[in-house]
Short mmCIF file of C-alpha atoms and ligand atoms in Angstrom, two decimals:
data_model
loop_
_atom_site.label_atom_id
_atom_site.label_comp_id
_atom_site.label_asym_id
_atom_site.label_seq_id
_atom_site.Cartn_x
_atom_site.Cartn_y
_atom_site.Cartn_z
CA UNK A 15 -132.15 -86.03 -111.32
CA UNK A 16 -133.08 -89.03 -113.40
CA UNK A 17 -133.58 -89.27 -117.14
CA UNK A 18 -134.55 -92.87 -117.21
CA UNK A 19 -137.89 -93.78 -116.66
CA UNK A 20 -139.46 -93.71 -113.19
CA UNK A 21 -139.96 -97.42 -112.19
CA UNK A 22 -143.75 -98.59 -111.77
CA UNK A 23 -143.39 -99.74 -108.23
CA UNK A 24 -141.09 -99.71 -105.04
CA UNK A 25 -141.26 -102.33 -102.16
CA UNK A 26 -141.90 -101.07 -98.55
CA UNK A 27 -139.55 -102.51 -96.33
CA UNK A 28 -137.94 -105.04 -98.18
CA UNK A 29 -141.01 -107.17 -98.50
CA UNK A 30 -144.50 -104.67 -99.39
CA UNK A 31 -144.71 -104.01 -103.21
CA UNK A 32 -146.77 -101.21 -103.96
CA UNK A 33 -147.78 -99.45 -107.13
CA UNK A 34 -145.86 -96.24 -106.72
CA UNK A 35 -148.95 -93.54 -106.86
CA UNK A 36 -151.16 -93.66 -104.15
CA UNK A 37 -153.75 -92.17 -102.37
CA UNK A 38 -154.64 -89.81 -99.64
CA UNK A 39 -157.80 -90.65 -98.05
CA UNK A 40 -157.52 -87.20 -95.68
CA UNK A 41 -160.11 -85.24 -98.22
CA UNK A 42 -162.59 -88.00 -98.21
CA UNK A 43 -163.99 -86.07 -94.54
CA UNK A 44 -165.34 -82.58 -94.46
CA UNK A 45 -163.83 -79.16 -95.02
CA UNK A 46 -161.41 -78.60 -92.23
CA UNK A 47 -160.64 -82.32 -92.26
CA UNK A 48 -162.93 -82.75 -89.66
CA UNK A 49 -166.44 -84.89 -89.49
CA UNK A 50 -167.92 -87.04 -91.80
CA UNK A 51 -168.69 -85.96 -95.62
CA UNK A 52 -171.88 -84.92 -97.41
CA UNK A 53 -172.18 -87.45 -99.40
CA UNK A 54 -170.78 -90.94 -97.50
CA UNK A 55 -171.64 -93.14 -100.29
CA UNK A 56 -169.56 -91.11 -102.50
CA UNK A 57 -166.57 -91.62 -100.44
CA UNK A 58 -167.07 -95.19 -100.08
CA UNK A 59 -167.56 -95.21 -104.08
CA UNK A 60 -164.13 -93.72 -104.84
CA UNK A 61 -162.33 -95.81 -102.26
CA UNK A 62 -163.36 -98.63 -104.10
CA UNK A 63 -162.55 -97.18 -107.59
CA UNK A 64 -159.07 -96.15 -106.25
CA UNK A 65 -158.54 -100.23 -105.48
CA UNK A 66 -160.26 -101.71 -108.66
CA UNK A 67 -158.10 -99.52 -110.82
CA UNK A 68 -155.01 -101.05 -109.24
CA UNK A 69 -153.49 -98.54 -106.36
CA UNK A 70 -152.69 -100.27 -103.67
CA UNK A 71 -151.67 -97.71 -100.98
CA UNK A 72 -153.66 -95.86 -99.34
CA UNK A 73 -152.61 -93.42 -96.63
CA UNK A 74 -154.91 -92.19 -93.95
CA UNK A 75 -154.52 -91.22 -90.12
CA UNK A 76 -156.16 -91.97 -87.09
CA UNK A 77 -156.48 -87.90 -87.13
CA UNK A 78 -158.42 -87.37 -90.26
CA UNK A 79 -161.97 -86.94 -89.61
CA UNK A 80 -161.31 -87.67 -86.88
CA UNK A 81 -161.69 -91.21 -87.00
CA UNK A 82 -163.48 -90.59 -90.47
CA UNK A 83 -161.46 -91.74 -92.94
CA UNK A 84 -160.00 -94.61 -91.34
CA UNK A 85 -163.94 -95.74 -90.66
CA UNK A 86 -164.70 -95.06 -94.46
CA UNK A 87 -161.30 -96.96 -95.73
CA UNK A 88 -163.09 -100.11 -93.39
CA UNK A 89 -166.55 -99.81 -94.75
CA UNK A 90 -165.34 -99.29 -98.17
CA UNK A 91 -162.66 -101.83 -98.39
CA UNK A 92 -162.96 -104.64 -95.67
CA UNK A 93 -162.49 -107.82 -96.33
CA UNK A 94 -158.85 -106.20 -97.77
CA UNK A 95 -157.52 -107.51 -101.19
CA UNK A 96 -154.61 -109.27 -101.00
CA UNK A 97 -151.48 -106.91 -101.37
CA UNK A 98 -153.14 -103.37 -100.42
CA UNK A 99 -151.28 -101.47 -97.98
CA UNK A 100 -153.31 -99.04 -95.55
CA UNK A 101 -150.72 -97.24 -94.43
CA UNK A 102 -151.94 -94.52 -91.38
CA UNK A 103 -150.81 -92.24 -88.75
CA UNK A 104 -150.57 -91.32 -85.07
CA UNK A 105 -149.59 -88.74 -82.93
CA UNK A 106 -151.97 -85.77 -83.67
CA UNK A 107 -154.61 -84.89 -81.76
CA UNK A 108 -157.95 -82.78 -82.97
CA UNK A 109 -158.98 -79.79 -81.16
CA UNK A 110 -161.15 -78.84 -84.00
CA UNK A 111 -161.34 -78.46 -87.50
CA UNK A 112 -158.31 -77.61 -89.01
CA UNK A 113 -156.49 -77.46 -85.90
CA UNK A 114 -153.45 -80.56 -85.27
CA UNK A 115 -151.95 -80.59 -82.02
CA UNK A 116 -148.59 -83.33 -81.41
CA UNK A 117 -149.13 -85.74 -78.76
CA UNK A 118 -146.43 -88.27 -79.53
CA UNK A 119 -146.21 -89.61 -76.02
CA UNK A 120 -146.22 -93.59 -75.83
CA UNK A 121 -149.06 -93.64 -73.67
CA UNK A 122 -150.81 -91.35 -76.52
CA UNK A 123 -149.53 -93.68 -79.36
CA UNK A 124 -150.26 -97.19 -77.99
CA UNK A 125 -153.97 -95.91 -77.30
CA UNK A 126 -154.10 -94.57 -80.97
CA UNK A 127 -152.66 -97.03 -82.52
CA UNK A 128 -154.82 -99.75 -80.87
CA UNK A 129 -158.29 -97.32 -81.88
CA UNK A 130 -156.67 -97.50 -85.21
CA UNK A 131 -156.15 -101.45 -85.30
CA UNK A 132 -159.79 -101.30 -84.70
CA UNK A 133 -160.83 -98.90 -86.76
CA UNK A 134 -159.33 -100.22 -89.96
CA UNK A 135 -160.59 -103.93 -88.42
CA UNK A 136 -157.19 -104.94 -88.35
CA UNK A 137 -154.70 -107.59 -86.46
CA UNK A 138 -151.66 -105.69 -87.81
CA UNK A 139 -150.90 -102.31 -89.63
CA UNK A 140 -148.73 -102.48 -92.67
CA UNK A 141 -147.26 -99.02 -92.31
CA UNK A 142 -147.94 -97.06 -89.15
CA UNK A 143 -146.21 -93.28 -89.54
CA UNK A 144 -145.48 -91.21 -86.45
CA UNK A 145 -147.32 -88.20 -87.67
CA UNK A 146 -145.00 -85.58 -86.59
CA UNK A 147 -142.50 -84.53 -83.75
CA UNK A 148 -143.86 -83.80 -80.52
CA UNK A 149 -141.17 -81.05 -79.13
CA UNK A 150 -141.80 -81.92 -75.96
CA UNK A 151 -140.97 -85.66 -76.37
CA UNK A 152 -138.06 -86.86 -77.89
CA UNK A 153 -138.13 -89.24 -80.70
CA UNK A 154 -137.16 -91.51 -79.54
CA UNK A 155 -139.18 -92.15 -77.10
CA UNK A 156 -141.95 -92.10 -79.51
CA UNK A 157 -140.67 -94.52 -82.13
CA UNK A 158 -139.63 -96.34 -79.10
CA UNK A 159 -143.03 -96.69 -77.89
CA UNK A 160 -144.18 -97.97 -81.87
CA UNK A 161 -140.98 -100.46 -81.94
CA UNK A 162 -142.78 -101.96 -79.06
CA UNK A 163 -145.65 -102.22 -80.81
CA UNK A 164 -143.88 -103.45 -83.54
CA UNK A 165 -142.62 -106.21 -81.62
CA UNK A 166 -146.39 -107.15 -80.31
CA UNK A 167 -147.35 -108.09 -83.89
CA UNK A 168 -149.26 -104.93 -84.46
CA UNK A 169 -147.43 -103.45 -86.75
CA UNK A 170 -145.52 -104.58 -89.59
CA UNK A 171 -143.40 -101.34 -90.61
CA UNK A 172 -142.61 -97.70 -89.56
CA UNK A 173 -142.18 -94.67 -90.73
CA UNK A 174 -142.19 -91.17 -90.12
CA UNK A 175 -143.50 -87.86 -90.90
CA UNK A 176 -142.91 -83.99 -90.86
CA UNK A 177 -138.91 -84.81 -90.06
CA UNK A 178 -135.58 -82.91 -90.62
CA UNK A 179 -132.58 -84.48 -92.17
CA UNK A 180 -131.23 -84.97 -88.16
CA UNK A 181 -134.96 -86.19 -86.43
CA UNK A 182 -134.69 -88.90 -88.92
CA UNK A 183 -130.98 -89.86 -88.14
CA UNK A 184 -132.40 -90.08 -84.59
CA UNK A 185 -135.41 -92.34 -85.64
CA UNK A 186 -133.30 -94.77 -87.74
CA UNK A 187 -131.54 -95.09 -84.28
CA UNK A 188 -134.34 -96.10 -82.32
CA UNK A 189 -135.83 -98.15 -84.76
CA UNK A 190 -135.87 -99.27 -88.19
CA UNK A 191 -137.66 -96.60 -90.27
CA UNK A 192 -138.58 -97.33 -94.06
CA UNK A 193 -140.62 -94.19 -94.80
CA UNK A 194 -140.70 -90.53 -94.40
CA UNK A 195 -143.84 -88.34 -95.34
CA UNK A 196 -143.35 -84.36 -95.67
CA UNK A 197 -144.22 -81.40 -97.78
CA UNK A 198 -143.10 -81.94 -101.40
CA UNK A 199 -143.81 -81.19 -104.28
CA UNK A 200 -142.57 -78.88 -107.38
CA UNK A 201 -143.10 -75.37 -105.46
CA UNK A 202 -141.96 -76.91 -102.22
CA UNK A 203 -138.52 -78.42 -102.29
CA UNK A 204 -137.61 -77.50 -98.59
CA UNK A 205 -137.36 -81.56 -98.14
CA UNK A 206 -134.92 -81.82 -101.08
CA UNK A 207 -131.98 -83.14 -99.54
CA UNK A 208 -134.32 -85.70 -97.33
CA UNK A 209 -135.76 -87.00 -101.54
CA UNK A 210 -132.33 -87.95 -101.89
CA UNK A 211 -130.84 -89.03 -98.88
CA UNK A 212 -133.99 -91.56 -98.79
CA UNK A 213 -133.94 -92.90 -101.91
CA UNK A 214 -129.55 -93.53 -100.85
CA UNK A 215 -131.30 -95.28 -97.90
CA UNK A 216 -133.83 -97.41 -100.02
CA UNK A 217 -136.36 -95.25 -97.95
CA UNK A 218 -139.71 -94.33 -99.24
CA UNK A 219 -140.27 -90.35 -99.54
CA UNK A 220 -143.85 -90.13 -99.38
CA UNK A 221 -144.69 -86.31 -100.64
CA UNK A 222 -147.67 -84.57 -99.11
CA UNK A 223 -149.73 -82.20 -100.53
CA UNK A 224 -148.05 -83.26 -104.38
CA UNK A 225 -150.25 -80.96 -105.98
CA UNK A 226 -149.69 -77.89 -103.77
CA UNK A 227 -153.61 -78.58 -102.25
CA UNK A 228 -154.79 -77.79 -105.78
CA UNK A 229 -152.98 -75.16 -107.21
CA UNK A 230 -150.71 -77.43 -109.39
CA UNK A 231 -154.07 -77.96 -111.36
CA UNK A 232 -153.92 -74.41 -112.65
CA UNK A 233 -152.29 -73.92 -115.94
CA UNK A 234 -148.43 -71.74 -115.26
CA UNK A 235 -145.50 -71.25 -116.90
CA UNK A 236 -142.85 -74.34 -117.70
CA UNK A 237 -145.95 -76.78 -116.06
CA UNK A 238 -148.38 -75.70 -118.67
CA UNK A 239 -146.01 -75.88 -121.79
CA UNK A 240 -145.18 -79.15 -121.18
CA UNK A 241 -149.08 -80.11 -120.32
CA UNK A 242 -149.97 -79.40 -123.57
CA UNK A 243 -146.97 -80.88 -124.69
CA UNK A 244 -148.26 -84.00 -123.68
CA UNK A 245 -152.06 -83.73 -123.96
CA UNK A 246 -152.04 -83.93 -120.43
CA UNK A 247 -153.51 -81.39 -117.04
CA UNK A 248 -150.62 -79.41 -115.35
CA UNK A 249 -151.93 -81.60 -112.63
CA UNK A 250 -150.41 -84.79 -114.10
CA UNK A 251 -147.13 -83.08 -115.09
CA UNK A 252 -146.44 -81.80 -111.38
CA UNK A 253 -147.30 -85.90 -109.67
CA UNK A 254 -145.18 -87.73 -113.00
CA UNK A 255 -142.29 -84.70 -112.10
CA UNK A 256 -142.48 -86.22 -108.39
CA UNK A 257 -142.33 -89.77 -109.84
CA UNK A 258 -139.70 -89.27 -112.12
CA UNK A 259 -137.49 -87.26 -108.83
CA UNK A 260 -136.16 -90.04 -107.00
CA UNK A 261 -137.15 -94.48 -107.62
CA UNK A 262 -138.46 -93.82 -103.70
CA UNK A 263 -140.77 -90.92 -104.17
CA UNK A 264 -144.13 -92.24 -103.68
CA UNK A 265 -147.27 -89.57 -104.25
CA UNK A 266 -150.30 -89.77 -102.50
CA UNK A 267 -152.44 -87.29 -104.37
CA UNK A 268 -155.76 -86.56 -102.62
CA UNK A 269 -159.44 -86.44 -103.99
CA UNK A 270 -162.78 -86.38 -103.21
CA UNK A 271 -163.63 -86.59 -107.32
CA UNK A 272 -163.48 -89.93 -109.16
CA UNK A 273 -162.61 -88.17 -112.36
CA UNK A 274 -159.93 -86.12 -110.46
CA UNK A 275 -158.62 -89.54 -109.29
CA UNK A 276 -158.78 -90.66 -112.87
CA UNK A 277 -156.52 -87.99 -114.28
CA UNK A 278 -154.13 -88.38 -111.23
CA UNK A 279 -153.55 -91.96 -111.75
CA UNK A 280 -152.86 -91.68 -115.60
CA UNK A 281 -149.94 -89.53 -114.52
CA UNK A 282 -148.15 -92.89 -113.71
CA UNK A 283 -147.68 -93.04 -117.75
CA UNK A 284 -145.83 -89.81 -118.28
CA UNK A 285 -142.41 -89.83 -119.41
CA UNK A 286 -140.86 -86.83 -118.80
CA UNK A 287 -137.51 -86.48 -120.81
CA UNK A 288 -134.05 -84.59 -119.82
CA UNK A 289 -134.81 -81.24 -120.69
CA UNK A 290 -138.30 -81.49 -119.63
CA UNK A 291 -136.90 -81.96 -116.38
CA UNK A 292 -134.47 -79.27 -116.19
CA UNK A 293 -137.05 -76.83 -117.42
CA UNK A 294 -139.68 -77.78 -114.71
CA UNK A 295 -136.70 -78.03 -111.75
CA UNK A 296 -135.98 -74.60 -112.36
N1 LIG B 330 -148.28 -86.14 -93.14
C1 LIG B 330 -148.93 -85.01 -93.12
O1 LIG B 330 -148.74 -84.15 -92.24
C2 LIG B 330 -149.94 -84.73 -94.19
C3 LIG B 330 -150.49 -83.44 -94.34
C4 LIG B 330 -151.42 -83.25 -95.37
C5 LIG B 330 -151.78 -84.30 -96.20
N2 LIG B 330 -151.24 -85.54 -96.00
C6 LIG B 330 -151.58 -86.69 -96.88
O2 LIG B 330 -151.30 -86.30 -98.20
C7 LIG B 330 -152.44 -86.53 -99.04
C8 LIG B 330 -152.46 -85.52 -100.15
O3 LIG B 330 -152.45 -84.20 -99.64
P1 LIG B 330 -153.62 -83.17 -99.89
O4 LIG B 330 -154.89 -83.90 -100.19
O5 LIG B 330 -153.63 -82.24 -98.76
O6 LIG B 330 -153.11 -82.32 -101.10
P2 LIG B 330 -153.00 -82.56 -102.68
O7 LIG B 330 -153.08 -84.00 -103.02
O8 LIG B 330 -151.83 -81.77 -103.12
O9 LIG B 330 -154.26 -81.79 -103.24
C9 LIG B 330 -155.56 -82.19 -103.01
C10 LIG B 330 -156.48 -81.08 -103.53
O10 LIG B 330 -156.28 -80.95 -104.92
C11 LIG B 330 -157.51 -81.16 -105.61
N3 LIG B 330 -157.21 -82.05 -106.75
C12 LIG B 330 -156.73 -83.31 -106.70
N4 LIG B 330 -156.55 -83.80 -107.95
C13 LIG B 330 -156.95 -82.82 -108.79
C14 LIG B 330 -157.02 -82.72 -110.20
N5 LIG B 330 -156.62 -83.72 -110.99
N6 LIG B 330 -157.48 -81.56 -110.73
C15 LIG B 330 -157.88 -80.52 -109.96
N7 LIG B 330 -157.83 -80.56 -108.59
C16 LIG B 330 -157.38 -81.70 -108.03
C17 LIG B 330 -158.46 -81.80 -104.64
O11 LIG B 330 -159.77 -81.30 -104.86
P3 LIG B 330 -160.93 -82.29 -105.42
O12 LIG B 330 -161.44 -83.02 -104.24
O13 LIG B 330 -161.92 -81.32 -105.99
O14 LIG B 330 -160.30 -83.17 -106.45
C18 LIG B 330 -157.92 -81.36 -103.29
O15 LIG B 330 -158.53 -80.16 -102.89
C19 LIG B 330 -153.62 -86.42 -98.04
O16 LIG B 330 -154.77 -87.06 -98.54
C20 LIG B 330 -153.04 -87.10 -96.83
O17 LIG B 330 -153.16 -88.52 -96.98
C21 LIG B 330 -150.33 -85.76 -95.03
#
């Protein structure tokens, strides 16, 4: 692991600099990630407060809502600044809340990904991630299918999501990939060896769920000491451990709370020294 400090950005792709903490615009719906939220305005209010205070990536899917948060990024954001990446998903469909059925077909994925393009009132997605891996398909054929619409102009990179170590060797065949988004985060490491081997690649590792859906916020153990340590919420600790894990790790920490988003984004200032790594990897 690295004791030097985590670099501020990373560049999609050889050519899309981003800001390396994020955000996930999947909690800006309704409980079981499905319909629109109570309070619209107040979803529109912290998309624009995530953008004014500098992040510029924001990750979303056709599947969230659905429909909802890609709608709310357009409302919210549209006419785009210059330089922010909306970076969404296919490949999911939405029997009902909480429920995420594949469907990575290429009939499936040109359809979503041209209800996306509308969606998000776009001519070309920045970052377009195949969501997951449809067992019945195989990759690919679905990153086939996106290469194509790569080709078409209406999409500008690709990357992946919910992959093994081998699904993305496959992928990077088909086509080329520059990001992979799975479970991570300091009480998940089952996609350890996939941190590394993408950072070797100059692959983004986008972590979901960096703050364990919440309970990273609570106060435990090696988190807490160092917290306090540092003035800061066990919260921050757990996204600037992420930061500091590989120069490709990219954290999209989710919110529906402007002060939540706040605290989240200050964790880009943490430097976490050698020992305080050790202690928190154990
Ligand atoms: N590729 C995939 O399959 C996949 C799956 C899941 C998620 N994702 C992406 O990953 C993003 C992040 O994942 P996630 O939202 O599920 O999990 P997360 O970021 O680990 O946690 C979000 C939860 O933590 C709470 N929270 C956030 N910041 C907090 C803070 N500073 N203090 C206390 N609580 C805090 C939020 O509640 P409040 O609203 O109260 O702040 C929310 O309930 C999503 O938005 C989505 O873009 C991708």
């Amino acid at each position: 692991m690295p004791d030097a400090p985590a670099p501020a950005r990373l560049t999609l792709g050889g050519d899309l600099a981003v800001n390396r903490l994020g955000f996930g615009a999947m909690r800006i719906t309704s409980p079981g990630i499905w319909g629109p939220p109570a309070d619209e305005a107040a979803a529109i209010a912290l998309l624009r407060r995530v953008v004014e205070r500098g992040v510029n990536f924001i990750d979303t899917a056709d599947s969230y809502g659905p429909g909802v948060s890609e709608r709310l990024i357009a409302e919210a954001l549209h006419p785009y600044p210059s330089g922010l990446v909306i970076a969404t998903k296919g490949g999911l469909l939405r029997p009902g809340p909480d429920r995420w059925v594949a469907d990575c077909r290429p009939e499936h994925l040109r359809q979503v990904c041209e209800d996306s393009l509308k969606r998000l009132r776009l001519d070309r997605i920045d970052l377009y991630q195949l969501h997951a891996v449809d067992h019945r398909v195989p990759i690919e054929e679905s990153v086939g299918a996106l290469r194509e619409l790569q080709r078409q102009g209406k999409i500008r990179h690709l990357g992946v999501s919910n992959v093994s170590g081998p699904e993305l060797a496959r992928a990077r065949q088909a086509a080329d990939i520059v990001s992979v988004q799975n479970h991570y985060n300091l009480t998940d490491r089952s996609s350890d060896t996939l941190v590394d081997a993408c950072a070797a690649a100059g692959i983004a590792f986008i972590p979901w769920y960096p703050l364990a859906a919440g309970r990273l916020t609570r106060h435990e153990s090696a988190l807490a000491q160092i917290a306090e340590r540092h003035r800061a919420t066990p919260a921050q600790i757990a996204l600037a451990w992420l930061l500091h894990r590989s120069p490709t790790t990219l954290p999209i920490p989710g919110t529906t709370s402007i002060a939540h988003f706040e605290e989240n984004l200050a964790a880009a200032a943490i430097r976490l020294d050698a020992d305080e790594l050790r202690q928190l990897a154990r």
